[in-house]
Short mmCIF file of C-alpha atoms and ligand atoms in Angstrom, two decimals:
data_model
loop_
_atom_site.label_atom_id
_atom_site.label_comp_id
_atom_site.label_asym_id
_atom_site.label_seq_id
_atom_site.Cartn_x
_atom_site.Cartn_y
_atom_site.Cartn_z
CA MET A 263 -0.05 -0.36 -0.56
CA LYS A 264 1.03 3.65 -0.34
CA ILE A 265 0.30 5.03 2.62
CA GLY A 266 0.86 8.81 4.14
CA ILE A 267 0.88 9.46 7.40
CA ILE A 268 0.22 12.85 9.40
CA CYS A 269 2.18 13.51 12.62
CA ALA A 270 3.64 15.79 14.73
CA PRO A 271 7.37 16.15 14.63
CA THR A 272 7.81 17.24 18.75
CA TYR A 273 9.22 15.09 21.06
CA GLY A 274 5.44 13.81 22.37
CA GLY A 275 3.70 10.10 22.17
CA SER A 276 1.82 10.70 19.54
CA GLY A 277 4.49 11.78 16.93
CA VAL A 278 7.12 8.88 18.31
CA VAL A 279 4.09 6.47 17.59
CA ALA A 280 3.57 7.34 14.27
CA THR A 281 7.25 7.56 12.74
CA GLU A 282 7.46 3.93 14.83
CA LEU A 283 4.30 2.77 12.96
CA GLY A 284 6.02 4.68 9.56
CA ARG A 285 9.24 2.43 10.03
CA PHE A 286 7.68 -0.56 11.03
CA LEU A 287 4.80 -0.30 7.59
CA ALA A 288 7.81 0.29 5.42
CA ARG A 289 9.77 -2.39 6.98
CA ARG A 290 6.94 -4.62 6.22
CA GLY A 291 6.91 -3.90 2.00
CA HIS A 292 4.72 -0.23 1.85
CA GLN A 293 6.14 3.00 0.22
CA VAL A 294 5.68 5.25 3.40
CA HIS A 295 5.45 9.00 3.22
CA VAL A 296 5.58 10.99 6.40
CA ILE A 297 4.27 14.65 6.20
CA SER A 298 5.38 17.28 9.22
CA THR A 299 6.42 19.87 9.52
CA ALA A 300 9.44 19.42 10.27
CA MET A 301 11.49 16.45 10.63
CA PRO A 302 10.08 13.87 13.30
CA PHE A 303 12.78 13.74 15.93
CA ARG A 304 12.89 9.48 15.39
CA LEU A 305 12.49 8.88 11.67
CA ASP A 306 15.61 7.36 11.24
CA ALA A 307 14.38 4.70 8.18
CA GLU A 308 17.28 1.80 6.87
CA PRO A 309 18.80 3.40 3.50
CA ALA A 310 16.54 0.02 2.18
CA ASP A 311 13.09 1.29 3.78
CA GLU A 312 10.66 2.98 1.36
CA ILE A 313 10.17 6.02 3.43
CA PHE A 314 9.79 9.40 2.40
CA PHE A 315 9.32 12.40 4.31
CA HIS A 316 7.78 15.67 2.97
CA GLU A 317 8.04 18.91 5.16
CA VAL A 318 5.54 21.79 5.53
CA GLN A 319 6.16 25.03 4.87
CA THR A 320 3.78 27.46 6.56
CA VAL A 321 3.31 30.99 4.63
CA ASN A 322 3.58 34.07 7.52
CA TYR A 323 1.74 36.86 6.17
CA PRO A 324 1.13 39.99 9.07
CA VAL A 325 -2.66 40.13 7.86
CA LEU A 326 -2.73 36.79 8.19
CA PRO A 327 -1.91 36.79 12.12
CA GLY A 328 -2.67 32.80 13.72
CA ASP A 329 -1.22 29.52 12.83
CA LEU A 330 -2.06 28.23 9.62
CA ALA A 331 0.01 24.79 9.84
CA GLY A 332 -3.29 23.11 9.66
CA ILE A 333 -4.03 24.34 5.96
CA SER A 334 -0.10 24.16 4.81
CA ILE A 335 -0.50 20.11 5.76
CA ALA A 336 -3.50 19.90 4.00
CA GLY A 337 -2.05 21.47 0.87
CA LYS A 338 0.93 19.65 1.39
CA THR A 339 -1.15 16.13 1.46
CA VAL A 340 -3.18 17.41 -1.93
CA GLN A 341 0.51 17.56 -3.50
CA VAL A 342 1.75 14.13 -2.32
CA ALA A 343 -1.00 12.06 -2.49
CA GLN A 344 -1.39 13.16 -5.93
CA ASP A 345 1.99 12.33 -6.47
CA TYR A 346 2.75 9.53 -5.08
CA LYS A 347 -1.53 8.13 -5.79
CA LEU A 348 -1.63 7.24 -1.80
CA ASP A 349 -3.80 4.41 -1.05
CA ILE A 350 -4.66 5.73 2.74
CA VAL A 351 -3.69 9.07 4.51
CA HIS A 352 -3.02 7.95 8.60
CA ALA A 353 -3.89 10.76 10.70
CA HIS A 354 -2.42 11.01 14.02
CA TYR A 355 -3.67 13.49 16.84
CA ALA A 356 -7.60 14.90 15.88
CA ILE A 357 -6.60 18.95 15.49
CA PRO A 358 -5.53 19.57 13.37
CA HIS A 359 -4.15 16.85 11.25
CA ALA A 360 -7.71 14.05 10.83
CA ILE A 361 -9.22 17.93 9.97
CA SER A 362 -6.49 18.26 7.13
CA ALA A 363 -6.62 14.58 5.75
CA TRP A 364 -10.12 15.17 5.51
CA LEU A 365 -9.83 18.83 3.37
CA ALA A 366 -6.98 17.59 1.32
CA ARG A 367 -9.14 14.90 0.48
CA GLU A 368 -12.50 17.12 -0.49
CA THR A 369 -10.04 18.87 -2.33
CA SER A 370 -8.21 16.25 -4.73
CA PRO A 371 -11.21 13.72 -5.98
CA SER A 372 -9.20 12.51 -8.80
CA THR A 373 -6.53 10.81 -6.07
CA PRO A 374 -9.69 9.02 -3.95
CA PHE A 375 -7.36 7.98 -1.02
CA LYS A 376 -9.08 6.57 2.37
CA VAL A 377 -8.40 8.95 5.50
CA VAL A 378 -7.68 7.02 8.88
CA THR A 379 -7.45 8.66 12.16
CA THR A 380 -5.80 7.86 15.66
CA LEU A 381 -6.89 9.57 18.74
CA HIS A 382 -4.10 10.07 21.13
CA GLY A 383 -5.46 11.58 24.07
CA THR A 384 -5.06 14.72 24.77
CA ASP A 385 -7.12 15.70 21.52
CA ILE A 386 -9.26 14.71 23.09
CA THR A 387 -9.64 15.26 26.34
CA LEU A 388 -7.68 19.11 26.14
CA VAL A 389 -7.43 20.21 22.49
CA GLY A 390 -10.53 19.16 21.18
CA ARG A 391 -12.52 19.86 23.47
CA ALA A 392 -12.12 23.52 23.72
CA PRO A 393 -15.00 25.41 22.28
CA SER A 394 -13.22 25.92 18.89
CA PHE A 395 -12.10 23.24 18.02
CA PHE A 396 -15.32 21.18 19.68
CA PRO A 397 -17.64 20.67 16.38
CA ILE A 398 -14.19 20.40 14.65
CA ALA A 399 -12.78 17.34 16.57
CA ARG A 400 -16.44 15.19 16.39
CA PHE A 401 -16.60 15.98 12.86
CA ALA A 402 -12.65 15.02 12.27
CA ILE A 403 -13.65 12.11 14.10
CA GLU A 404 -17.28 11.48 12.29
CA HIS A 405 -15.85 11.54 8.50
CA SER A 406 -12.80 9.44 8.30
CA ASP A 407 -13.07 6.36 6.73
CA ALA A 408 -11.98 4.42 10.20
CA VAL A 409 -10.58 5.85 14.02
CA THR A 410 -8.98 3.95 16.06
CA THR A 411 -8.05 4.96 19.97
CA VAL A 412 -4.75 3.78 21.94
CA SER A 413 -6.62 2.27 24.90
CA ASN A 414 -9.80 1.85 26.11
CA TRP A 415 -10.34 4.36 28.39
CA LEU A 416 -10.03 6.89 25.26
CA LYS A 417 -12.33 4.78 23.51
CA ASP A 418 -15.01 6.08 26.45
CA GLU A 419 -13.77 9.11 26.65
CA THR A 420 -14.19 10.40 23.11
CA ILE A 421 -17.50 8.20 22.59
CA ARG A 422 -18.80 9.93 26.25
CA GLU A 423 -17.34 13.40 25.34
CA PHE A 424 -18.65 14.00 21.19
CA GLY A 425 -21.18 11.31 21.22
CA ILE A 426 -19.77 8.93 18.63
CA THR A 427 -22.06 6.43 17.31
CA THR A 428 -19.44 5.55 14.47
CA PRO A 429 -17.16 2.94 15.34
CA ILE A 430 -13.77 2.90 17.22
CA HIS A 431 -11.28 0.58 16.61
CA VAL A 432 -8.78 -0.04 19.90
CA ILE A 433 -5.31 -0.21 18.63
CA PRO A 434 -2.41 0.07 21.00
CA ASN A 435 0.80 1.25 21.51
CA PHE A 436 3.69 -0.75 20.64
CA VAL A 437 7.55 -0.47 21.31
CA ASP A 438 10.80 -1.80 19.95
CA ILE A 439 11.84 -4.17 22.46
CA SER A 440 15.68 -5.16 20.39
CA LYS A 441 16.02 -0.61 21.30
CA PHE A 442 14.40 0.08 24.82
CA LYS A 443 16.67 -3.34 26.19
CA ARG A 444 18.71 -3.22 29.26
CA GLY A 445 22.19 -3.18 29.25
CA LEU A 446 21.88 -2.00 25.82
CA ALA A 447 22.08 1.77 25.56
CA PRO A 448 25.58 3.29 27.29
CA CYS A 449 25.25 4.34 30.51
CA ARG A 450 26.70 6.97 32.54
CA LYS A 451 25.32 5.70 35.75
CA SER A 452 28.37 6.54 38.00
CA HIS A 453 28.35 10.11 36.50
CA TYR A 454 25.03 10.95 37.93
CA ALA A 455 25.28 9.07 40.88
CA PRO A 456 29.28 8.55 41.76
CA LYS A 457 28.60 6.96 45.34
CA GLY A 458 26.11 4.26 43.83
CA GLU A 459 23.04 6.36 44.75
CA LYS A 460 19.39 4.32 43.34
CA ILE A 461 18.42 6.40 40.22
CA LEU A 462 14.96 7.40 39.93
CA MET A 463 13.75 9.03 36.42
CA HIS A 464 10.82 11.01 35.33
CA MET A 465 10.37 12.01 31.10
CA SER A 466 6.98 13.70 29.79
CA ASN A 467 6.23 16.86 28.25
CA PHE A 468 6.13 18.82 31.80
CA ARG A 469 2.37 19.73 30.81
CA PRO A 470 0.12 20.41 33.96
CA VAL A 471 -1.11 16.88 33.05
CA LYS A 472 2.30 15.29 34.05
CA ARG A 473 2.63 16.15 37.82
CA VAL A 474 6.02 16.76 37.50
CA GLN A 475 5.91 18.58 41.25
CA ASP A 476 4.39 15.22 42.36
CA VAL A 477 7.37 13.59 41.00
CA ILE A 478 9.64 15.92 42.84
CA ARG A 479 7.49 15.45 46.31
CA VAL A 480 8.00 11.51 45.87
CA PHE A 481 12.03 11.77 45.40
CA HIS A 482 11.74 14.09 48.63
CA LYS A 483 10.61 11.59 50.59
CA VAL A 484 12.77 9.08 48.80
CA LEU A 485 15.50 11.08 49.81
CA GLN A 486 14.71 10.85 53.29
CA GLU A 487 15.31 7.24 53.67
CA MET A 488 17.99 6.27 51.03
CA PRO A 489 20.54 8.41 48.72
CA ALA A 490 19.18 8.76 45.46
CA LYS A 491 19.59 10.29 42.70
CA LEU A 492 16.28 11.69 40.19
CA LEU A 493 16.79 12.36 36.29
CA MET A 494 13.72 14.98 34.79
CA ILE A 495 13.72 14.48 30.76
CA GLY A 496 12.15 16.42 29.08
CA ASP A 497 10.72 20.31 28.92
CA GLY A 498 7.67 22.50 29.04
CA PRO A 499 6.08 24.80 30.86
CA GLU A 500 6.27 23.15 34.39
CA ARG A 501 9.96 22.61 34.41
CA ASP A 502 10.47 25.60 35.52
CA GLY A 503 7.88 25.07 38.68
CA ALA A 504 9.74 21.88 39.41
CA TYR A 505 12.83 23.35 39.83
CA MET A 506 11.64 25.66 42.39
CA LEU A 507 9.72 23.20 44.42
CA ALA A 508 13.43 20.69 44.40
CA LYS A 509 15.20 24.05 45.11
CA GLU A 510 12.65 24.83 48.35
CA LEU A 511 12.68 21.28 49.16
CA GLN A 512 16.22 21.55 49.60
CA ILE A 513 16.97 18.63 47.43
CA GLY A 514 18.37 20.64 43.71
CA GLN A 515 21.84 19.57 44.41
CA HIS A 516 20.58 15.51 43.62
CA VAL A 517 18.00 16.32 40.14
CA TYR A 518 19.31 16.69 37.16
CA PHE A 519 16.84 18.19 34.68
CA LEU A 520 18.31 17.09 32.03
CA GLY A 521 15.76 18.37 29.37
CA LYS A 522 15.33 16.97 26.00
CA GLN A 523 16.48 13.95 24.87
CA GLU A 524 16.90 11.85 21.70
CA HIS A 525 18.09 8.65 23.14
CA ILE A 526 16.21 8.36 26.35
CA GLU A 527 16.93 4.31 25.37
CA ASN A 528 20.12 5.71 27.48
CA PHE A 529 18.64 6.74 30.91
CA LEU A 530 15.96 4.07 30.90
CA SER A 531 18.77 1.99 30.76
CA CYS A 532 20.56 2.63 33.72
CA SER A 533 17.65 3.55 35.83
CA ASP A 534 15.84 1.66 38.91
CA LEU A 535 13.21 3.55 39.07
CA MET A 536 10.35 5.44 36.99
CA LEU A 537 8.28 7.97 38.47
CA PHE A 538 4.81 8.63 36.32
CA PRO A 539 2.34 10.64 38.34
CA SER A 540 -0.06 12.45 35.28
CA GLU A 541 -3.44 13.09 36.47
CA TYR A 542 -4.14 10.41 33.42
CA GLU A 543 -2.91 9.16 30.41
CA SER A 544 -4.59 7.39 27.56
CA PHE A 545 -1.74 4.85 27.11
CA GLY A 546 1.70 5.68 28.82
CA LEU A 547 3.84 5.09 25.94
CA ALA A 548 6.81 6.81 27.98
CA ALA A 549 5.96 3.61 30.70
CA LEU A 550 5.87 1.35 28.15
CA GLU A 551 9.54 2.04 27.38
CA ALA A 552 10.60 1.69 30.61
CA MET A 553 8.78 -1.19 31.47
CA SER A 554 10.64 -2.77 28.43
CA SER A 555 13.24 -1.56 29.55
CA GLU A 556 13.02 -3.80 33.06
CA MET A 557 12.52 -0.78 34.79
CA VAL A 558 9.72 -0.72 37.52
CA VAL A 559 7.17 1.61 36.65
CA ILE A 560 4.76 4.04 39.85
CA ALA A 561 2.15 5.45 37.90
CA SER A 562 -1.22 6.89 39.05
CA ARG A 563 -4.06 5.73 38.14
CA GLY A 564 -5.00 7.99 35.61
CA GLY A 565 -6.80 7.11 32.73
CA GLY A 566 -5.53 3.83 30.74
CA LEU A 567 -2.39 3.25 32.86
CA PRO A 568 -4.11 0.27 34.91
CA ASP A 569 -4.28 -1.46 32.15
CA LEU A 570 -0.80 -1.42 31.35
CA ILE A 571 0.28 -1.69 34.45
CA ASN A 572 -0.39 -5.34 36.90
CA ASP A 573 0.20 -3.19 40.41
CA GLY A 574 2.20 -5.21 42.55
CA VAL A 575 3.38 -7.37 39.96
CA ASP A 576 5.17 -5.67 37.11
CA GLY A 577 4.90 -1.96 38.40
CA TYR A 578 3.45 0.31 41.28
CA LEU A 579 -0.15 2.51 40.93
CA ALA A 580 -1.56 4.97 43.31
CA ASP A 581 -4.79 7.23 43.27
CA VAL A 582 -3.90 10.78 41.93
CA GLY A 583 -1.97 12.19 44.01
CA ASP A 584 -1.06 9.96 46.89
CA VAL A 585 2.06 11.22 47.06
CA ASP A 586 2.90 9.37 49.93
CA THR A 587 1.41 5.73 48.13
CA MET A 588 4.39 6.17 45.71
CA ALA A 589 6.70 7.48 47.97
CA CYS A 590 6.14 4.20 50.64
CA LYS A 591 6.42 2.00 47.32
CA ALA A 592 9.22 3.53 45.57
CA ILE A 593 11.25 2.94 49.05
CA GLU A 594 9.93 -0.47 48.61
CA ALA A 595 11.15 -0.85 45.89
CA LEU A 596 13.91 0.61 45.49
CA ARG A 597 15.32 -1.03 48.83
CA ASP A 598 15.17 -4.83 47.90
CA ASP A 599 16.96 -4.86 44.70
CA ASP A 600 15.70 -9.21 44.04
CA ARG A 601 12.04 -7.78 44.06
CA ARG A 602 12.55 -4.75 41.64
CA LYS A 603 14.98 -7.34 38.97
CA ARG A 604 11.43 -9.43 39.21
CA MET A 605 9.12 -6.68 38.58
CA GLY A 606 11.46 -5.52 35.86
CA GLN A 607 11.76 -9.17 34.51
CA ALA A 608 7.46 -9.50 34.64
CA ALA A 609 7.64 -5.62 32.65
CA ARG A 610 9.62 -6.53 30.18
CA GLU A 611 7.60 -9.55 29.79
CA LYS A 612 4.64 -7.70 29.40
CA ALA A 613 6.01 -5.74 26.66
CA ARG A 614 7.21 -8.59 25.08
CA SER A 615 4.13 -10.66 24.89
CA GLN A 616 1.30 -7.73 25.17
CA TYR A 617 2.77 -4.88 22.96
CA LEU A 618 5.51 -5.68 20.09
CA PRO A 619 5.05 -4.17 16.39
CA GLU A 620 4.58 -7.31 14.66
CA ALA A 621 1.78 -8.20 16.85
CA ILE A 622 0.27 -4.53 17.11
CA VAL A 623 1.22 -2.71 13.53
CA PRO A 624 -0.72 -6.09 11.35
CA GLN A 625 -3.75 -4.22 13.45
CA TYR A 626 -3.35 -1.37 11.46
CA GLU A 627 -2.93 -2.89 7.89
CA ARG A 628 -5.48 -4.90 8.18
CA LEU A 629 -7.19 -1.89 9.04
CA TYR A 630 -6.32 -0.03 6.30
CA GLU A 631 -7.29 -2.85 4.25
CA SER A 632 -10.87 -3.17 5.34
CA VAL A 633 -11.05 0.27 4.30
CA LEU A 634 -10.26 0.54 1.00
O1 LIG B 883 1.44 13.54 26.52
C1 LIG B 883 1.35 13.93 25.88
O2 LIG B 883 0.80 14.99 26.45
C2 LIG B 883 1.39 13.99 24.25
C3 LIG B 883 0.47 13.04 23.77
C4 LIG B 883 0.71 13.28 22.54
O3 LIG B 883 -0.57 13.18 21.95
O4 LIG B 883 2.02 12.94 22.08
O5 LIG B 883 0.47 11.66 24.11
C5 LIG B 883 -0.43 11.09 24.28
O6 LIG B 883 -0.42 9.99 23.27
C6 LIG B 883 0.48 9.31 23.72
C7 LIG B 883 0.43 8.29 22.23
O7 LIG B 883 -0.45 7.56 22.03
C8 LIG B 883 0.17 8.23 24.68
O8 LIG B 883 1.03 7.41 25.42
C9 LIG B 883 -0.32 9.28 26.14
O9 LIG B 883 -0.61 8.48 27.25
C10 LIG B 883 -1.10 10.17 25.93
N1 LIG B 883 -0.45 11.25 26.86
C11 LIG B 883 -2.11 11.69 27.39
O10 LIG B 883 -2.89 11.19 27.33
C12 LIG B 883 -2.15 13.07 28.41
#
């Protein structure tokens, strides 16, 4: 098949899923065209793969204030669809990508590609809910030829929020376990923890939904029991607040704010525990990548996370905002190396048995075939 993929280039789960999907589809013999406003950071295809990147240029003109990227993406999609005779355009994220795909199809009746939309989470729970976007998001969902969500929780939210009656298919995210593997990537453990301290880690886009201050508060409690270091990976609006809190609690010297990192596998492979206290996560791809790296994840029960983590078996769950329980579980896991190792292995086994690309990518292929 000839498949166009529209996605965000930024450090976020939807862009990662879209580009990884593109890479695996290309590896399985499809011709893939990634359409985005910049090169997605994980689009490092094998030279032999038929994977093309099409950069969208937006127009900046003072008479037209605001972001016109959605329209530019539609224009680029028309061009790519006509040049390469695309069969499918797969939009990741409802606003603006699904509406750009729909607009491109309407603009170009001579290339009647099918539109598949994958909803990732905040496109429904935050962006799509905004009054100015709500009817557009609903329209985009209802006018896609097929719609998927990354979890049952997000499917239920979409139906509840938008009153959608057209079918929604649940296709979970996946992880490349050959890449997210303990011991594979270079580890600078002795640099961050020179005295053999335990390493905790958090990784996100530092949006309010991630509750990064809870990460700092949990770590503060852990530090009262044992020497430890915290790696904070990513960036976003809540970074300064987390930094200030660490200073206020006088633990700043134990916290490394490392900003956006391309090769997170290097950090996952040498950390002992991941903190993921989000308000909700539709899926929690970062948690899955940590599980694949044999890390114990301590997560909230928000959104679809309980579908991913089996409390006490391959990770731990606590109620949203319950910093005390998260800290207790973290201390328990960090004190008992054997137990942590066993749970880490169980986490990797779950990634291997349920979330392999070889099991998930064919589900998208079957969906494409069914709409064609
Ligand atoms: O986590 C974010 O805020 C980014 C967002 C995105 O679309 O890039 O992530 C969402 O999609 C990921 C990939 O499907 C999921 O793993 C994340 O759980 C989801 N985030 C939220 O639901 C908050």
